[in-house]
Amino acid sequence: MTESPVPAEILAFVRALGEVFSTFTNPETGCVSFGILTGGRRWFVKAAATGEGAASLDRAVRLHRRVRHAAIVDLDDVLEGPTGPVLRYPWVDGTDLSAVPHRLDVEEVEHIVDVLFSAHVEVARHRFDANGLDEGCLLYDANGSTVSLIGLDDYDERDGHEASVVASLGRVAFGLLARADGDGRLGERDELVAVLERATHPDPALRFPAVVDLAAAWRAAASIAD
């Protein structure tokens, strides 16, 4: 994230919530985020700084009110800040995968993608899209092998079929799988590649008809037990 000044009124509001130990700014989102400590517990707080940021956080609230999954970090509270909504989430340890420099093992990718697809079965079931999904939405704690989804602020209610969601998931999974190619084993896992090729087929009619079908195909190809 790029550095930019934090609006004074937002900083004062957040400091009243707890001790700020980290600040994240990204002008493109219209939001500014913080790590705060209060009552011995860490929280992630995201505040709207612009009208565009407020709209994105309103979308996030709609999503969290309807979609529940163990990997999607729960929204704890919605506050009215000086420049728009302020969302508070539990702090989750991990590094977003767009910032993880090391190569991933095939087994790690199988697990990460399985969690990604499983969470989006619920997203799709409640008729949301996957706008803005990328590796930065995935927090990975390699020590605990846990995967968490964050930053789903661009997800919105959708009309129509799930083909676009399937394709978005396939593209992210392809990027993760490519990072496992360095161990020379990916050539032995053509079945994984075949699943993602179908998910990202240029013709939407030839993709998996639903996210639940994509998730099942991935689990079968990866030999992940139910």
Tab-separated table of N, CA and C in Angstrom, residues 155-224:
chain	number	residue	atom	x	y	z
A	155	TYR	N	-17.244	-6.748	-3.768
A	155	TYR	CA	-18.258	-7.753	-4.065
A	155	TYR	C	-19.631	-7.100	-3.998
A	156	ASP	N	-20.466	-7.402	-4.972
A	156	ASP	CA	-21.791	-6.807	-5.009
A	156	ASP	C	-22.795	-7.861	-5.441
A	157	GLU	N	-24.060	-7.585	-5.193
A	157	GLU	CA	-25.104	-8.508	-5.614
A	157	GLU	C	-25.130	-8.579	-7.133
A	158	ARG	N	-25.312	-9.781	-7.639
A	158	ARG	CA	-25.210	-9.980	-9.089
A	158	ARG	C	-26.535	-10.458	-9.659
A	159	ASP	N	-26.662	-10.249	-10.944
A	159	ASP	CA	-27.766	-10.828	-11.716
A	159	ASP	C	-27.171	-11.893	-12.632
A	160	GLY	N	-27.918	-12.901	-12.926
A	160	GLY	CA	-27.460	-13.883	-13.900
A	160	GLY	C	-26.723	-15.054	-13.299
A	161	HIS	N	-25.979	-15.739	-14.157
A	161	HIS	CA	-25.346	-16.997	-13.792
A	161	HIS	C	-24.018	-16.762	-13.071
A	162	GLU	N	-23.371	-17.852	-12.682
A	162	GLU	CA	-22.151	-17.773	-11.891
A	162	GLU	C	-20.881	-17.861	-12.727
A	163	ALA	N	-21.009	-17.779	-14.036
A	163	ALA	CA	-19.846	-17.976	-14.908
A	163	ALA	C	-18.726	-16.984	-14.617
A	164	SER	N	-19.077	-15.729	-14.320
A	164	SER	CA	-18.041	-14.736	-14.068
A	164	SER	C	-17.331	-15.006	-12.744
A	165	VAL	N	-18.079	-15.498	-11.757
A	165	VAL	CA	-17.468	-15.838	-10.471
A	165	VAL	C	-16.515	-17.012	-10.648
A	166	VAL	N	-16.952	-18.015	-11.385
A	166	VAL	CA	-16.114	-19.185	-11.667
A	166	VAL	C	-14.815	-18.757	-12.340
A	167	ALA	N	-14.913	-17.865	-13.316
A	167	ALA	CA	-13.722	-17.422	-14.036
A	167	ALA	C	-12.779	-16.641	-13.128
A	168	SER	N	-13.321	-15.775	-12.279
A	168	SER	CA	-12.486	-15.010	-11.347
A	168	SER	C	-11.721	-15.943	-10.414
A	169	LEU	N	-12.398	-16.938	-9.896
A	169	LEU	CA	-11.751	-17.910	-9.016
A	169	LEU	C	-10.676	-18.690	-9.762
A	170	GLY	N	-10.990	-19.086	-10.985
A	170	GLY	CA	-10.024	-19.847	-11.773
A	170	GLY	C	-8.757	-19.060	-12.045
A	171	ARG	N	-8.905	-17.768	-12.334
A	171	ARG	CA	-7.727	-16.941	-12.624
A	171	ARG	C	-6.818	-16.815	-11.401
A	172	VAL	N	-7.413	-16.592	-10.239
A	172	VAL	CA	-6.606	-16.485	-9.029
A	172	VAL	C	-5.930	-17.817	-8.727
A	173	ALA	N	-6.671	-18.910	-8.866
A	173	ALA	CA	-6.100	-20.230	-8.605
A	173	ALA	C	-4.968	-20.556	-9.573
A	174	PHE	N	-5.125	-20.158	-10.838
A	174	PHE	CA	-4.063	-20.375	-11.825
A	174	PHE	C	-2.786	-19.654	-11.400
A	175	GLY	N	-2.930	-18.421	-10.913
A	175	GLY	CA	-1.768	-17.668	-10.471
A	175	GLY	C	-1.059	-18.342	-9.309
A	176	LEU	N	-1.831	-18.895	-8.386
A	176	LEU	CA	-1.233	-19.601	-7.249
A	176	LEU	C	-0.558	-20.889	-7.703
A	177	LEU	N	-1.214	-21.603	-8.604
A	177	LEU	CA	-0.657	-22.872	-9.064
A	177	LEU	C	0.638	-22.648	-9.830
A	178	ALA	N	0.714	-21.562	-10.561
A	178	ALA	CA	1.936	-21.269	-11.315
A	178	ALA	C	3.129	-21.080	-10.392
A	179	ARG	N	2.867	-20.613	-9.186
A	179	ARG	CA	3.958	-20.397	-8.236
A	179	ARG	C	4.472	-21.695	-7.637
A	180	ALA	N	3.762	-22.791	-7.874
A	180	ALA	CA	4.207	-24.096	-7.377
A	180	ALA	C	4.959	-24.879	-8.437
A	181	ASP	N	5.122	-24.292	-9.609
A	181	ASP	CA	5.707	-25.024	-10.730
A	181	ASP	C	7.201	-25.255	-10.568
A	182	GLY	N	7.826	-24.509	-9.663
A	182	GLY	CA	9.276	-24.608	-9.534
A	182	GLY	C	9.769	-25.925	-8.982
A	183	ASP	N	8.901	-26.707	-8.355
A	183	ASP	CA	9.378	-27.975	-7.796
A	183	ASP	C	9.345	-29.110	-8.820
A	184	GLY	N	8.933	-28.808	-10.032
A	184	GLY	CA	8.960	-29.816	-11.083
A	184	GLY	C	7.867	-30.856	-10.992
A	185	ARG	N	6.919	-30.649	-10.073
A	185	ARG	CA	5.875	-31.650	-9.875
A	185	ARG	C	4.570	-31.285	-10.553
A	186	LEU	N	4.463	-30.046	-11.009
A	186	LEU	CA	3.190	-29.621	-11.560
A	186	LEU	C	2.846	-30.379	-12.835
A	187	GLY	N	3.870	-30.803	-13.564
A	187	GLY	CA	3.628	-31.580	-14.763
A	187	GLY	C	2.934	-32.895	-14.477
A	188	GLU	N	3.037	-33.327	-13.209
A	188	GLU	CA	2.367	-34.563	-12.815
A	188	GLU	C	0.939	-34.305	-12.356
A	189	ARG	N	0.534	-33.051	-12.324
A	189	ARG	CA	-0.796	-32.716	-11.814
A	189	ARG	C	-1.652	-32.072	-12.883
A	190	ASP	N	-1.668	-32.706	-14.050
A	190	ASP	CA	-2.447	-32.178	-15.171
A	190	ASP	C	-3.921	-32.043	-14.827
A	191	GLU	N	-4.401	-32.880	-13.898
A	191	GLU	CA	-5.817	-32.830	-13.557
A	191	GLU	C	-6.185	-31.501	-12.888
A	192	LEU	N	-5.242	-30.919	-12.130
A	192	LEU	CA	-5.487	-29.607	-11.518
A	192	LEU	C	-5.574	-28.527	-12.590
A	193	VAL	N	-4.645	-28.576	-13.520
A	193	VAL	CA	-4.626	-27.603	-14.609
A	193	VAL	C	-5.906	-27.709	-15.434
A	194	ALA	N	-6.353	-28.930	-15.679
A	194	ALA	CA	-7.559	-29.132	-16.481
A	194	ALA	C	-8.785	-28.496	-15.819
A	195	VAL	N	-8.871	-28.603	-14.500
A	195	VAL	CA	-9.991	-27.984	-13.781
A	195	VAL	C	-9.980	-26.474	-13.991
A	196	LEU	N	-8.800	-25.860	-13.877
A	196	LEU	CA	-8.709	-24.408	-13.987
A	196	LEU	C	-8.870	-23.937	-15.431
A	197	GLU	N	-8.437	-24.756	-16.366
A	197	GLU	CA	-8.657	-24.395	-17.783
A	197	GLU	C	-10.147	-24.348	-18.091
A	198	ARG	N	-10.890	-25.288	-17.556
A	198	ARG	CA	-12.342	-25.244	-17.778
A	198	ARG	C	-12.964	-24.043	-17.066
A	199	ALA	N	-12.495	-23.742	-15.864
A	199	ALA	CA	-13.046	-22.616	-15.102
A	199	ALA	C	-12.850	-21.296	-15.824
A	200	THR	N	-11.751	-21.182	-16.553
A	200	THR	CA	-11.420	-19.912	-17.217
A	200	THR	C	-11.643	-19.957	-18.726
A	201	HIS	N	-12.413	-20.918	-19.180
A	201	HIS	CA	-12.650	-21.045	-20.627
A	201	HIS	C	-13.242	-19.745	-21.175
A	202	PRO	N	-12.786	-19.300	-22.348
A	202	PRO	CA	-13.321	-18.048	-22.914
A	202	PRO	C	-14.827	-18.065	-23.140
A	203	ASP	N	-15.376	-19.226	-23.380
A	203	ASP	CA	-16.813	-19.352	-23.591
A	203	ASP	C	-17.479	-19.651	-22.246
A	204	PRO	N	-18.249	-18.720	-21.699
A	204	PRO	CA	-18.865	-18.963	-20.386
A	204	PRO	C	-19.708	-20.232	-20.335
A	205	ALA	N	-20.276	-20.623	-21.466
A	205	ALA	CA	-21.130	-21.809	-21.491
A	205	ALA	C	-20.336	-23.096	-21.257
A	206	LEU	N	-19.023	-23.043	-21.468
A	206	LEU	CA	-18.189	-24.228	-21.305
A	206	LEU	C	-17.460	-24.259	-19.964
A	207	ARG	N	-17.673	-23.255	-19.123
A	207	ARG	CA	-17.113	-23.270	-17.770
A	207	ARG	C	-17.984	-24.146	-16.868
A	208	PHE	N	-17.541	-24.356	-15.651
A	208	PHE	CA	-18.386	-25.033	-14.677
A	208	PHE	C	-19.647	-24.192	-14.495
A	209	PRO	N	-20.800	-24.828	-14.412
A	209	PRO	CA	-22.044	-24.049	-14.323
A	209	PRO	C	-22.209	-23.298	-13.015
A	210	ALA	N	-21.529	-23.767	-11.967
A	210	ALA	CA	-21.677	-23.128	-10.659
A	210	ALA	C	-20.389	-23.300	-9.867
A	211	VAL	N	-20.191	-22.439	-8.877
A	211	VAL	CA	-18.986	-22.511	-8.047
A	211	VAL	C	-18.931	-23.833	-7.293
A	212	VAL	N	-20.076	-24.351	-6.880
A	212	VAL	CA	-20.077	-25.621	-6.149
A	212	VAL	C	-19.522	-26.748	-7.017
A	213	ASP	N	-19.751	-26.689	-8.322
A	213	ASP	CA	-19.210	-27.702	-9.235
A	213	ASP	C	-17.698	-27.538	-9.397
A	214	LEU	N	-17.243	-26.290	-9.469
A	214	LEU	CA	-15.803	-26.032	-9.528
A	214	LEU	C	-15.117	-26.539	-8.273
A	215	ALA	N	-15.707	-26.243	-7.121
A	215	ALA	CA	-15.105	-26.669	-5.849
A	215	ALA	C	-15.014	-28.193	-5.764
A	216	ALA	N	-16.063	-28.880	-6.196
A	216	ALA	CA	-16.063	-30.342	-6.153
A	216	ALA	C	-15.028	-30.915	-7.107
A	217	ALA	N	-14.910	-30.333	-8.281
A	217	ALA	CA	-13.921	-30.814	-9.248
A	217	ALA	C	-12.498	-30.624	-8.726
A	218	TRP	N	-12.247	-29.493	-8.085
A	218	TRP	CA	-10.908	-29.243	-7.522
A	218	TRP	C	-10.588	-30.244	-6.430
A	219	ARG	N	-11.521	-30.496	-5.545
A	219	ARG	CA	-11.287	-31.442	-4.445
A	219	ARG	C	-11.018	-32.830	-4.983
A	220	ALA	N	-11.732	-33.219	-6.031
A	220	ALA	CA	-11.499	-34.537	-6.623
A	220	ALA	C	-10.127	-34.604	-7.276
A	221	ALA	N	-9.729	-33.552	-7.995
A	221	ALA	CA	-8.438	-33.549	-8.668
A	221	ALA	C	-7.285	-33.498	-7.679
A	222	ALA	N	-7.521	-32.801	-6.549
A	222	ALA	CA	-6.485	-32.662	-5.537
A	222	ALA	C	-6.499	-33.793	-4.524
A	223	SER	N	-7.471	-34.706	-4.652
A	223	SER	CA	-7.621	-35.834	-3.731
A	223	SER	C	-7.763	-35.361	-2.285
A	224	ILE	N	-8.602	-34.329	-2.101
A	224	ILE	CA	-8.879	-33.812	-0.763
A	224	ILE	C	-10.106	-34.517	-0.234
